[in-house]
PDB file of C-alpha atoms in Angstrom:
ATOM      1  CA  UNK A   1      -2.506  17.597  -1.076  1.00 70.00           C
ATOM      2  CA  UNK A   2       0.532  15.694  -2.192  1.00 82.00           C
ATOM      3  CA  UNK A   3       2.291  13.891   0.766  1.00 86.00           C
ATOM      4  CA  UNK A   4       5.548  12.240   1.273  1.00 88.00           C
ATOM      5  CA  UNK A   5       4.399   8.621   3.251  1.00 88.00           C
ATOM      6  CA  UNK A   6       7.095   8.043   5.994  1.00 87.00           C
ATOM      7  CA  UNK A   7       7.859   4.956   7.572  1.00 85.00           C
ATOM      8  CA  UNK A   8      10.296   6.390  10.215  1.00 87.00           C
ATOM      9  CA  UNK A   9      10.274   9.560  12.327  1.00 89.00           C
ATOM     10  CA  UNK A  10      13.151  12.260  12.356  1.00 89.00           C
ATOM     11  CA  UNK A  11      15.799  11.803  14.943  1.00 88.00           C
ATOM     12  CA  UNK A  12      15.975  14.116  18.015  1.00 86.00           C
ATOM     13  CA  UNK A  13      17.112  17.293  16.160  1.00 86.00           C
ATOM     14  CA  UNK A  14      14.172  16.777  13.728  1.00 87.00           C
ATOM     15  CA  UNK A  15      16.503  15.610  10.879  1.00 90.00           C
ATOM     16  CA  UNK A  16      15.705  12.893   8.450  1.00 89.00           C
ATOM     17  CA  UNK A  17      17.802  11.514   5.643  1.00 92.00           C
ATOM     18  CA  UNK A  18      16.226   9.963   2.827  1.00 91.00           C
ATOM     19  CA  UNK A  19      17.454   7.829  -0.072  1.00 90.00           C
ATOM     20  CA  UNK A  20      15.951   5.112  -2.427  1.00 88.00           C
ATOM     21  CA  UNK A  21      12.236   5.577  -3.871  1.00 86.00           C
ATOM     22  CA  UNK A  22      11.991   8.641  -1.357  1.00 87.00           C
ATOM     23  CA  UNK A  23      14.845  10.512  -3.122  1.00 87.00           C
ATOM     24  CA  UNK A  24      13.225   9.595  -6.359  1.00 87.00           C
ATOM     25  CA  UNK A  25       9.793  10.910  -5.470  1.00 85.00           C
ATOM     26  CA  UNK A  26      11.120  14.178  -4.089  1.00 89.00           C
ATOM     27  CA  UNK A  27      13.851  14.801  -6.570  1.00 87.00           C
ATOM     28  CA  UNK A  28      12.469  13.421  -9.925  1.00 85.00           C
ATOM     29  CA  UNK A  29       8.916  13.326  -9.398  1.00 85.00           C
ATOM     30  CA  UNK A  30       8.225  16.492  -7.531  1.00 85.00           C
ATOM     31  CA  UNK A  31      11.355  18.111  -8.686  1.00 88.00           C
ATOM     32  CA  UNK A  32      12.144  19.932  -5.235  1.00 89.00           C
ATOM     33  CA  UNK A  33      15.295  21.644  -4.568  1.00 90.00           C
ATOM     34  CA  UNK A  34      17.116  22.532  -1.561  1.00 90.00           C
ATOM     35  CA  UNK A  35      15.055  25.039   0.678  1.00 89.00           C
ATOM     36  CA  UNK A  36      11.782  23.605  -0.519  1.00 89.00           C
ATOM     37  CA  UNK A  37       9.140  22.649   1.764  1.00 88.00           C
ATOM     38  CA  UNK A  38       7.446  19.150   1.533  1.00 89.00           C
ATOM     39  CA  UNK A  39       4.425  17.810   3.540  1.00 87.00           C
ATOM     40  CA  UNK A  40       4.992  14.239   5.121  1.00 88.00           C
ATOM     41  CA  UNK A  41       2.864  11.986   7.130  1.00 87.00           C
ATOM     42  CA  UNK A  42       4.693  10.232   9.860  1.00 86.00           C
ATOM     43  CA  UNK A  43       3.973   6.759  10.915  1.00 84.00           C
ATOM     44  CA  UNK A  44       1.378   7.726  13.646  1.00 80.00           C
ATOM     45  CA  UNK A  45      -0.809   9.531  10.945  1.00 77.00           C
ATOM     46  CA  UNK A  46       0.201  13.183  11.965  1.00 80.00           C
ATOM     47  CA  UNK A  47       1.409  15.723   8.994  1.00 83.00           C
ATOM     48  CA  UNK A  48       4.575  17.511   9.360  1.00 85.00           C
ATOM     49  CA  UNK A  49       6.032  20.066   7.421  1.00 88.00           C
ATOM     50  CA  UNK A  50       9.747  19.623   6.536  1.00 90.00           C
ATOM     51  CA  UNK A  51      12.380  21.709   4.655  1.00 90.00           C
ATOM     52  CA  UNK A  52      14.780  20.377   2.302  1.00 91.00           C
ATOM     53  CA  UNK A  53      18.468  21.077   3.744  1.00 91.00           C
ATOM     54  CA  UNK A  54      20.360  19.603   0.922  1.00 90.00           C
ATOM     55  CA  UNK A  55      20.303  17.298  -1.979  1.00 92.00           C
ATOM     56  CA  UNK A  56      23.317  14.942  -2.684  1.00 90.00           C
ATOM     57  CA  UNK A  57      22.718  13.664  -6.063  1.00 88.00           C
ATOM     58  CA  UNK A  58      26.082  11.366  -6.028  1.00 88.00           C
ATOM     59  CA  UNK A  59      24.589   9.275  -3.112  1.00 89.00           C
ATOM     60  CA  UNK A  60      21.108   9.921  -3.931  1.00 90.00           C
ATOM     61  CA  UNK A  61      20.173  11.248  -0.537  1.00 90.00           C
ATOM     62  CA  UNK A  62      18.093  14.171   0.719  1.00 92.00           C
ATOM     63  CA  UNK A  63      18.469  15.657   4.382  1.00 91.00           C
ATOM     64  CA  UNK A  64      15.252  17.121   5.532  1.00 91.00           C
ATOM     65  CA  UNK A  65      14.665  19.311   8.777  1.00 91.00           C
ATOM     66  CA  UNK A  66      11.018  19.722  10.392  1.00 85.00           C
ATOM     67  CA  UNK A  67      10.375  22.999   9.540  1.00 65.00           C
ATOM     68  CA  UNK A  68       8.898  25.219  12.511  1.00 60.00           C
ATOM     69  CA  UNK A  69       6.327  27.945  11.918  1.00 48.00           C
ATOM     70  CA  UNK A  70       4.894  30.029  14.401  1.00 39.00           C
ATOM     71  CA  UNK A  71       6.480  27.685  17.012  1.00 43.00           C
ATOM     72  CA  UNK A  72       4.768  24.639  15.563  1.00 43.00           C
ATOM     73  CA  UNK A  73       6.531  21.790  13.754  1.00 47.00           C
ATOM     74  CA  UNK A  74       3.378  19.748  12.676  1.00 46.00           C
ATOM     75  CA  UNK A  75      -0.167  19.110  12.800  1.00 51.00           C
ATOM     76  CA  UNK A  76      -1.432  16.036  14.474  1.00 48.00           C
ATOM     77  CA  UNK A  77      -4.213  14.529  12.292  1.00 48.00           C
ATOM     78  CA  UNK A  78      -6.071  11.255  12.855  1.00 45.00           C
ATOM     79  CA  UNK A  79      -5.470   8.353  10.837  1.00 50.00           C
ATOM     80  CA  UNK A  80      -8.859   8.142   9.507  1.00 53.00           C
ATOM     81  CA  UNK A  81     -11.163  11.109   9.577  1.00 61.00           C
ATOM     82  CA  UNK A  82     -14.045  10.526  11.941  1.00 62.00           C
ATOM     83  CA  UNK A  83     -16.646  10.619   9.427  1.00 65.00           C
ATOM     84  CA  UNK A  84     -15.128   8.274   6.984  1.00 80.00           C
ATOM     85  CA  UNK A  85     -16.345   4.747   7.181  1.00 86.00           C
ATOM     86  CA  UNK A  86     -13.673   1.564   7.191  1.00 91.00           C
ATOM     87  CA  UNK A  87     -14.143  -0.059   3.933  1.00 94.00           C
ATOM     88  CA  UNK A  88     -12.876  -3.454   3.256  1.00 96.00           C
ATOM     89  CA  UNK A  89     -12.411  -5.050  -0.240  1.00 98.00           C
ATOM     90  CA  UNK A  90     -12.299  -8.586  -0.847  1.00 98.00           C
ATOM     91  CA  UNK A  91     -11.282  -8.873  -4.354  1.00 96.00           C
ATOM     92  CA  UNK A  92     -10.995 -12.226  -6.291  1.00 95.00           C
ATOM     93  CA  UNK A  93      -7.712 -12.201  -8.028  1.00 92.00           C
ATOM     94  CA  UNK A  94      -7.488 -10.837 -11.329  1.00 90.00           C
ATOM     95  CA  UNK A  95      -4.468 -10.957 -13.969  1.00 86.00           C
ATOM     96  CA  UNK A  96      -2.083  -8.133 -13.701  1.00 82.00           C
ATOM     97  CA  UNK A  97      -1.927  -5.270 -14.622  1.00 87.00           C
ATOM     98  CA  UNK A  98      -5.503  -4.884 -13.735  1.00 92.00           C
ATOM     99  CA  UNK A  99      -4.980  -6.304 -10.220  1.00 93.00           C
ATOM    100  CA  UNK A 100      -2.193  -3.701  -9.504  1.00 94.00           C
ATOM    101  CA  UNK A 101      -4.353  -0.855 -11.149  1.00 94.00           C
ATOM    102  CA  UNK A 102      -7.145  -1.901  -8.725  1.00 96.00           C
ATOM    103  CA  UNK A 103      -5.038  -1.729  -5.760  1.00 96.00           C
ATOM    104  CA  UNK A 104      -3.657   1.885  -7.064  1.00 96.00           C
ATOM    105  CA  UNK A 105      -7.161   3.123  -7.373  1.00 96.00           C
ATOM    106  CA  UNK A 106      -8.590   1.735  -4.260  1.00 96.00           C
ATOM    107  CA  UNK A 107      -5.845   3.283  -2.247  1.00 96.00           C
ATOM    108  CA  UNK A 108      -6.612   6.616  -3.608  1.00 95.00           C
ATOM    109  CA  UNK A 109     -10.372   6.233  -2.496  1.00 94.00           C
ATOM    110  CA  UNK A 110      -9.565   5.344   0.675  1.00 93.00           C
ATOM    111  CA  UNK A 111     -10.003   1.764   1.263  1.00 96.00           C
ATOM    112  CA  UNK A 112      -8.822   0.243   4.556  1.00 94.00           C
ATOM    113  CA  UNK A 113      -7.905  -3.217   3.536  1.00 96.00           C
ATOM    114  CA  UNK A 114      -7.731  -4.827   0.300  1.00 97.00           C
ATOM    115  CA  UNK A 115      -7.806  -8.790   0.498  1.00 96.00           C
ATOM    116  CA  UNK A 116      -6.897 -10.715  -2.522  1.00 94.00           C
ATOM    117  CA  UNK A 117      -8.939 -14.006  -2.781  1.00 95.00           C
ATOM    118  CA  UNK A 118      -7.713 -17.048  -4.663  1.00 92.00           C
ATOM    119  CA  UNK A 119     -11.300 -18.243  -6.039  1.00 89.00           C
ATOM    120  CA  UNK A 120     -12.244 -20.936  -8.014  1.00 87.00           C
ATOM    121  CA  UNK A 121     -12.201 -19.022 -11.301  1.00 82.00           C
ATOM    122  CA  UNK A 122      -9.141 -17.096 -10.302  1.00 81.00           C
ATOM    123  CA  UNK A 123      -6.522 -16.773 -12.909  1.00 67.00           C
ATOM    124  CA  UNK A 124      -3.761 -16.076 -10.408  1.00 58.00           C
ATOM    125  CA  UNK A 125      -3.651 -19.690  -9.582  1.00 49.00           C
ATOM    126  CA  UNK A 126      -1.717 -20.306 -12.782  1.00 46.00           C
ATOM    127  CA  UNK A 127       0.751 -17.632 -12.627  1.00 53.00           C
ATOM    128  CA  UNK A 128       4.316 -18.561 -11.558  1.00 48.00           C
ATOM    129  CA  UNK A 129       5.216 -15.094  -9.666  1.00 54.00           C
ATOM    130  CA  UNK A 130       5.455 -15.870  -5.942  1.00 58.00           C
ATOM    131  CA  UNK A 131       3.270 -14.403  -3.459  1.00 64.00           C
ATOM    132  CA  UNK A 132       5.894 -12.476  -1.538  1.00 65.00           C
ATOM    133  CA  UNK A 133       7.093 -10.740  -4.683  1.00 71.00           C
ATOM    134  CA  UNK A 134       3.434  -9.561  -5.320  1.00 81.00           C
ATOM    135  CA  UNK A 135       3.065  -8.421  -1.793  1.00 82.00           C
ATOM    136  CA  UNK A 136       6.008  -6.286  -2.053  1.00 86.00           C
ATOM    137  CA  UNK A 137       4.978  -4.659  -5.606  1.00 90.00           C
ATOM    138  CA  UNK A 138       1.665  -3.819  -4.012  1.00 93.00           C
ATOM    139  CA  UNK A 139       2.786  -2.328  -0.804  1.00 92.00           C
ATOM    140  CA  UNK A 140       5.048   0.086  -3.081  1.00 91.00           C
ATOM    141  CA  UNK A 141       2.154   0.914  -5.399  1.00 94.00           C
ATOM    142  CA  UNK A 142      -0.084   1.670  -2.225  1.00 95.00           C
ATOM    143  CA  UNK A 143       2.597   3.879  -0.989  1.00 91.00           C
ATOM    144  CA  UNK A 144       2.901   5.806  -4.452  1.00 92.00           C
ATOM    145  CA  UNK A 145      -0.870   6.175  -4.532  1.00 93.00           C
ATOM    146  CA  UNK A 146      -1.181   7.353  -0.967  1.00 92.00           C
ATOM    147  CA  UNK A 147       1.376  10.152  -1.753  1.00 90.00           C
ATOM    148  CA  UNK A 148      -0.049  11.127  -4.869  1.00 88.00           C
ATOM    149  CA  UNK A 149      -3.762  11.156  -3.682  1.00 88.00           C
ATOM    150  CA  UNK A 150      -2.888  12.738   0.058  1.00 86.00           C
ATOM    151  CA  UNK A 151      -4.912   9.720   1.361  1.00 88.00           C
ATOM    152  CA  UNK A 152      -4.722   9.683   5.170  1.00 86.00           C
ATOM    153  CA  UNK A 153      -5.852   6.222   5.113  1.00 89.00           C
ATOM    154  CA  UNK A 154      -3.450   3.620   5.898  1.00 89.00           C
ATOM    155  CA  UNK A 155      -4.224   1.292   3.384  1.00 94.00           C
ATOM    156  CA  UNK A 156      -3.077  -2.302   4.174  1.00 94.00           C
ATOM    157  CA  UNK A 157      -3.094  -5.203   1.696  1.00 95.00           C
ATOM    158  CA  UNK A 158      -2.951  -8.825   2.729  1.00 94.00           C
ATOM    159  CA  UNK A 159      -1.116 -11.958   0.895  1.00 91.00           C
ATOM    160  CA  UNK A 160      -3.898 -13.816  -1.370  1.00 91.00           C
ATOM    161  CA  UNK A 161      -5.996 -15.913   0.772  1.00 92.00           C
ATOM    162  CA  UNK A 162      -8.530 -18.685   0.476  1.00 94.00           C
ATOM    163  CA  UNK A 163     -12.455 -18.114   0.661  1.00 95.00           C
ATOM    164  CA  UNK A 164     -12.508 -19.636   4.069  1.00 95.00           C
ATOM    165  CA  UNK A 165      -9.485 -17.546   5.287  1.00 96.00           C
ATOM    166  CA  UNK A 166     -11.284 -14.423   3.865  1.00 96.00           C
ATOM    167  CA  UNK A 167     -14.421 -15.296   5.736  1.00 96.00           C
ATOM    168  CA  UNK A 168     -12.352 -15.664   8.863  1.00 96.00           C
ATOM    169  CA  UNK A 169     -10.830 -12.380   8.560  1.00 96.00           C
ATOM    170  CA  UNK A 170     -13.866 -10.443   8.122  1.00 95.00           C
ATOM    171  CA  UNK A 171     -15.491 -12.353  11.293  1.00 93.00           C
ATOM    172  CA  UNK A 172     -12.364 -11.483  13.104  1.00 94.00           C
ATOM    173  CA  UNK A 173     -12.351  -7.796  12.027  1.00 91.00           C
ATOM    174  CA  UNK A 174     -16.430  -7.257  12.720  1.00 90.00           C
ATOM    175  CA  UNK A 175     -16.693  -9.471  15.468  1.00 88.00           C
ATOM    176  CA  UNK A 176     -16.421  -6.705  18.205  1.00 86.00           C
ATOM    177  CA  UNK A 177     -18.621  -4.483  16.030  1.00 85.00           C
ATOM    178  CA  UNK A 178     -22.407  -3.723  16.994  1.00 83.00           C
ATOM    179  CA  UNK A 179     -24.604  -5.305  14.243  1.00 81.00           C
ATOM    180  CA  UNK A 180     -25.833  -1.863  13.470  1.00 77.00           C
ATOM    181  CA  UNK A 181     -22.557  -0.424  12.964  1.00 82.00           C
ATOM    182  CA  UNK A 182     -21.210  -2.858  10.015  1.00 88.00           C
ATOM    183  CA  UNK A 183     -22.505  -4.338   7.039  1.00 91.00           C
ATOM    184  CA  UNK A 184     -21.198  -6.568   4.197  1.00 94.00           C
ATOM    185  CA  UNK A 185     -22.127  -7.084   0.524  1.00 95.00           C
ATOM    186  CA  UNK A 186     -21.376  -9.390  -2.485  1.00 94.00           C
ATOM    187  CA  UNK A 187     -21.891  -8.026  -5.828  1.00 91.00           C
ATOM    188  CA  UNK A 188     -23.880 -10.318  -8.310  1.00 87.00           C
ATOM    189  CA  UNK A 189     -23.962 -10.107 -12.123  1.00 78.00           C
ATOM    190  CA  UNK A 190     -27.651 -10.940 -12.483  1.00 71.00           C
ATOM    191  CA  UNK A 191     -30.677  -8.827 -11.226  1.00 66.00           C
ATOM    192  CA  UNK A 192     -31.937 -10.550  -8.129  1.00 65.00           C
ATOM    193  CA  UNK A 193     -35.529  -9.734  -6.221  1.00 59.00           C
ATOM    194  CA  UNK A 194     -33.132  -8.257  -3.209  1.00 69.00           C
ATOM    195  CA  UNK A 195     -32.999  -4.831  -1.849  1.00 75.00           C
ATOM    196  CA  UNK A 196     -30.985  -2.434  -3.269  1.00 79.00           C
ATOM    197  CA  UNK A 197     -27.932  -0.600  -1.497  1.00 82.00           C
ATOM    198  CA  UNK A 198     -30.000   2.306   0.021  1.00 79.00           C
ATOM    199  CA  UNK A 199     -32.588   0.046   1.039  1.00 78.00           C
ATOM    200  CA  UNK A 200     -30.246  -2.153   2.855  1.00 81.00           C
ATOM    201  CA  UNK A 201     -28.478   1.073   4.377  1.00 77.00           C
ATOM    202  CA  UNK A 202     -31.773   2.587   5.384  1.00 70.00           C
ATOM    203  CA  UNK A 203     -32.433  -0.021   8.215  1.00 66.00           C
ATOM    204  CA  UNK A 204     -29.390   1.798   9.915  1.00 59.00           C
ATOM    205  CA  UNK A 205     -31.061   5.495   9.945  1.00 56.00           C
ATOM    206  CA  UNK A 206     -34.411   4.065  11.101  1.00 55.00           C
ATOM    207  CA  UNK A 207     -35.414   5.261  14.699  1.00 46.00           C
ATOM    208  CA  UNK A 208     -32.174   7.318  14.723  1.00 48.00           C
ATOM    209  CA  UNK A 209     -29.733   4.363  14.615  1.00 53.00           C
ATOM    210  CA  UNK A 210     -26.048   4.975  14.236  1.00 60.00           C
ATOM    211  CA  UNK A 211     -24.388   4.891  10.815  1.00 62.00           C
ATOM    212  CA  UNK A 212     -22.268   1.771   9.920  1.00 65.00           C
ATOM    213  CA  UNK A 213     -18.539   2.429  10.473  1.00 80.00           C
ATOM    214  CA  UNK A 214     -17.308  -0.650   8.763  1.00 90.00           C
ATOM    215  CA  UNK A 215     -18.346  -2.340   5.462  1.00 93.00           C
ATOM    216  CA  UNK A 216     -16.888  -5.035   3.268  1.00 96.00           C
ATOM    217  CA  UNK A 217     -17.594  -5.577  -0.487  1.00 97.00           C
ATOM    218  CA  UNK A 218     -16.668  -9.156  -2.073  1.00 97.00           C
ATOM    219  CA  UNK A 219     -16.150  -8.924  -5.759  1.00 96.00           C
ATOM    220  CA  UNK A 220     -15.739 -11.890  -7.910  1.00 93.00           C
ATOM    221  CA  UNK A 221     -13.169 -12.217 -11.019  1.00 92.00           C
ATOM    222  CA  UNK A 222     -13.884 -12.210 -14.743  1.00 86.00           C
ATOM    223  CA  UNK A 223     -16.594 -14.545 -15.238  1.00 84.00           C
ATOM    224  CA  UNK A 224     -18.065 -14.163 -11.784  1.00 88.00           C
ATOM    225  CA  UNK A 225     -17.973 -16.195  -8.254  1.00 92.00           C
ATOM    226  CA  UNK A 226     -19.188 -19.855  -8.302  1.00 93.00           C
ATOM    227  CA  UNK A 227     -22.617 -20.417  -6.953  1.00 92.00           C
ATOM    228  CA  UNK A 228     -21.006 -22.187  -3.816  1.00 94.00           C
ATOM    229  CA  UNK A 229     -18.701 -19.210  -3.330  1.00 95.00           C
ATOM    230  CA  UNK A 230     -21.679 -16.810  -3.247  1.00 93.00           C
ATOM    231  CA  UNK A 231     -23.422 -19.346  -0.848  1.00 94.00           C
ATOM    232  CA  UNK A 232     -20.653 -19.343   1.407  1.00 96.00           C
ATOM    233  CA  UNK A 233     -20.715 -15.492   1.666  1.00 96.00           C
ATOM    234  CA  UNK A 234     -24.232 -15.262   2.264  1.00 94.00           C
ATOM    235  CA  UNK A 235     -24.359 -17.965   4.889  1.00 95.00           C
ATOM    236  CA  UNK A 236     -21.669 -15.311   6.664  1.00 94.00           C
ATOM    237  CA  UNK A 237     -24.064 -12.618   6.543  1.00 92.00           C
ATOM    238  CA  UNK A 238     -22.963 -10.931   3.057  1.00 95.00           C
ATOM    239  CA  UNK A 239     -25.924  -9.245   1.305  1.00 92.00           C
ATOM    240  CA  UNK A 240     -26.456  -9.816  -2.316  1.00 91.00           C
ATOM    241  CA  UNK A 241     -26.549  -6.524  -4.330  1.00 89.00           C
ATOM    242  CA  UNK A 242     -26.684  -6.036  -7.931  1.00 86.00           C
ATOM    243  CA  UNK A 243     -26.098  -2.333  -9.570  1.00 84.00           C
ATOM    244  CA  UNK A 244     -28.167  -1.610 -12.700  1.00 81.00           C
ATOM    245  CA  UNK A 245     -25.419  -0.500 -14.921  1.00 81.00           C
ATOM    246  CA  UNK A 246     -23.793  -2.173 -18.159  1.00 81.00           C
ATOM    247  CA  UNK A 247     -21.689  -5.116 -17.755  1.00 79.00           C
ATOM    248  CA  UNK A 248     -18.704  -4.197 -16.086  1.00 87.00           C
ATOM    249  CA  UNK A 249     -15.189  -5.689 -15.646  1.00 90.00           C
ATOM    250  CA  UNK A 250     -14.134  -7.104 -12.369  1.00 92.00           C
ATOM    251  CA  UNK A 251     -11.883  -4.127 -11.459  1.00 93.00           C
ATOM    252  CA  UNK A 252     -14.413  -1.414 -12.607  1.00 93.00           C
ATOM    253  CA  UNK A 253     -17.141  -3.188 -10.660  1.00 93.00           C
ATOM    254  CA  UNK A 254     -15.080  -3.196  -7.500  1.00 95.00           C
ATOM    255  CA  UNK A 255     -14.465   0.567  -7.765  1.00 95.00           C
ATOM    256  CA  UNK A 256     -17.976   1.419  -8.733  1.00 94.00           C
ATOM    257  CA  UNK A 257     -19.022  -0.740  -5.876  1.00 94.00           C
ATOM    258  CA  UNK A 258     -16.519   0.940  -3.455  1.00 95.00           C
ATOM    259  CA  UNK A 259     -17.789   4.546  -4.459  1.00 93.00           C
ATOM    260  CA  UNK A 260     -21.515   3.488  -4.255  1.00 92.00           C
ATOM    261  CA  UNK A 261     -20.824   2.451  -0.607  1.00 91.00           C
ATOM    262  CA  UNK A 262     -18.598   5.316   0.404  1.00 90.00           C
ATOM    263  CA  UNK A 263     -20.779   7.748  -0.873  1.00 88.00           C
ATOM    264  CA  UNK A 264     -24.014   6.445   0.511  1.00 85.00           C
ATOM    265  CA  UNK A 265     -22.183   5.929   4.090  1.00 84.00           C
ATOM    266  CA  UNK A 266     -20.721   9.407   4.372  1.00 80.00           C
ATOM    267  CA  UNK A 267     -24.101  10.987   3.237  1.00 77.00           C
ATOM    268  CA  UNK A 268     -26.213   8.629   4.980  1.00 68.00           C
ATOM    269  CA  UNK A 269     -27.520  11.386   7.458  1.00 60.00           C
ATOM    270  CA  UNK A 270     -28.398  13.940   4.184  1.00 63.00           C
ATOM    271  CA  UNK A 271     -30.525  11.403   2.033  1.00 58.00           C
ATOM    272  CA  UNK A 272     -34.101  10.784   2.948  1.00 52.00           C
ATOM    273  CA  UNK A 273     -35.662   7.298   2.426  1.00 52.00           C
ATOM    274  CA  UNK A 274     -39.354   6.044   2.594  1.00 52.00           C
ATOM    275  CA  UNK A 275     -40.520   3.741   5.273  1.00 49.00           C
ATOM    276  CA  UNK A 276     -39.173   0.177   4.000  1.00 46.00           C
ATOM    277  CA  UNK A 277     -40.241  -3.057   5.401  1.00 48.00           C
ATOM    278  CA  UNK A 278     -36.763  -4.228   6.373  1.00 45.00           C
TER     279      UNK A 278
END
C-alpha cells in the first residue's frame, strides 16, 4: 500500500495543508484530485485516511481533512510489526549513485538504521560534496521509498562515521539487549571455515530460546574491507559469514545479506535444524 509519510499532525479540526514535495507526490506522482482519499502515516506511526478537500495549483498547496468512516478517523498501527526484526546496516561508503540506490532499496526492505562508514578503501573520502548535503538527500530518498513501498519501518540514516564510531554505535544500540536476542555479521569475500548463517542462528532456537530481535550487518566497499577492519569487527563480536554466490558488487551484497538475514529471522520458528555443536 502506498502511503504519504507526514512529519506533522493535522490541526485540532483534522485539517492539514501541504506543499512542496508533498504536493508533488500527491498531485504529480499519484495524480490525486479533489475528493480523493489518501492513506498517510503520522509521526507516531499510525495510519490515517485523509480526504483531499482542494488542490490549489497556483500556490502548489493541497488541503487535507481526516476522513471519518464508521466513526473512526484512522487506525493505530505499531511503528514496527512485532514479528519484524530490527536490522542495522553498516555500509562502507560506495560511490554515488550506487549509494543512493542502496539507501532506497534498503529502506524498501525495512532496514531500521543505515550507518555509512568511511573505511580505508572508501571512495567517499575523495569526494568534495559535504556530509550535510548528502544527509539531506538520503533522508529525502528514504521518505520517497517509504511512501512508494508502504514500509512501516521508520528507517533512519546517520552521517558517515569512522569504523571506531560505528563500533561504538553498535555497542550502544545492543548494550541493553540480551545476548540471545541480538546477533551481528560481517560479510567476507572469500570462503572461510566458518558456520553458515543458519548454523549461527540455530543456537537461538535450541532449547526453545527466543528469536533475535536485533541483527547487524557490516558490508565493505568495492575491493572489500582491510584485514584490520575485519579484525576490529570480529573483536567486537561480529561473526564472519560468506554466501556461496557469484561475485557480488558491494551494493548487491548488502541487499542480498539483508534479505537473507531478514528471511531467516522472520521464518526462524518454521525451519528445522540438525543439532549443531554451537
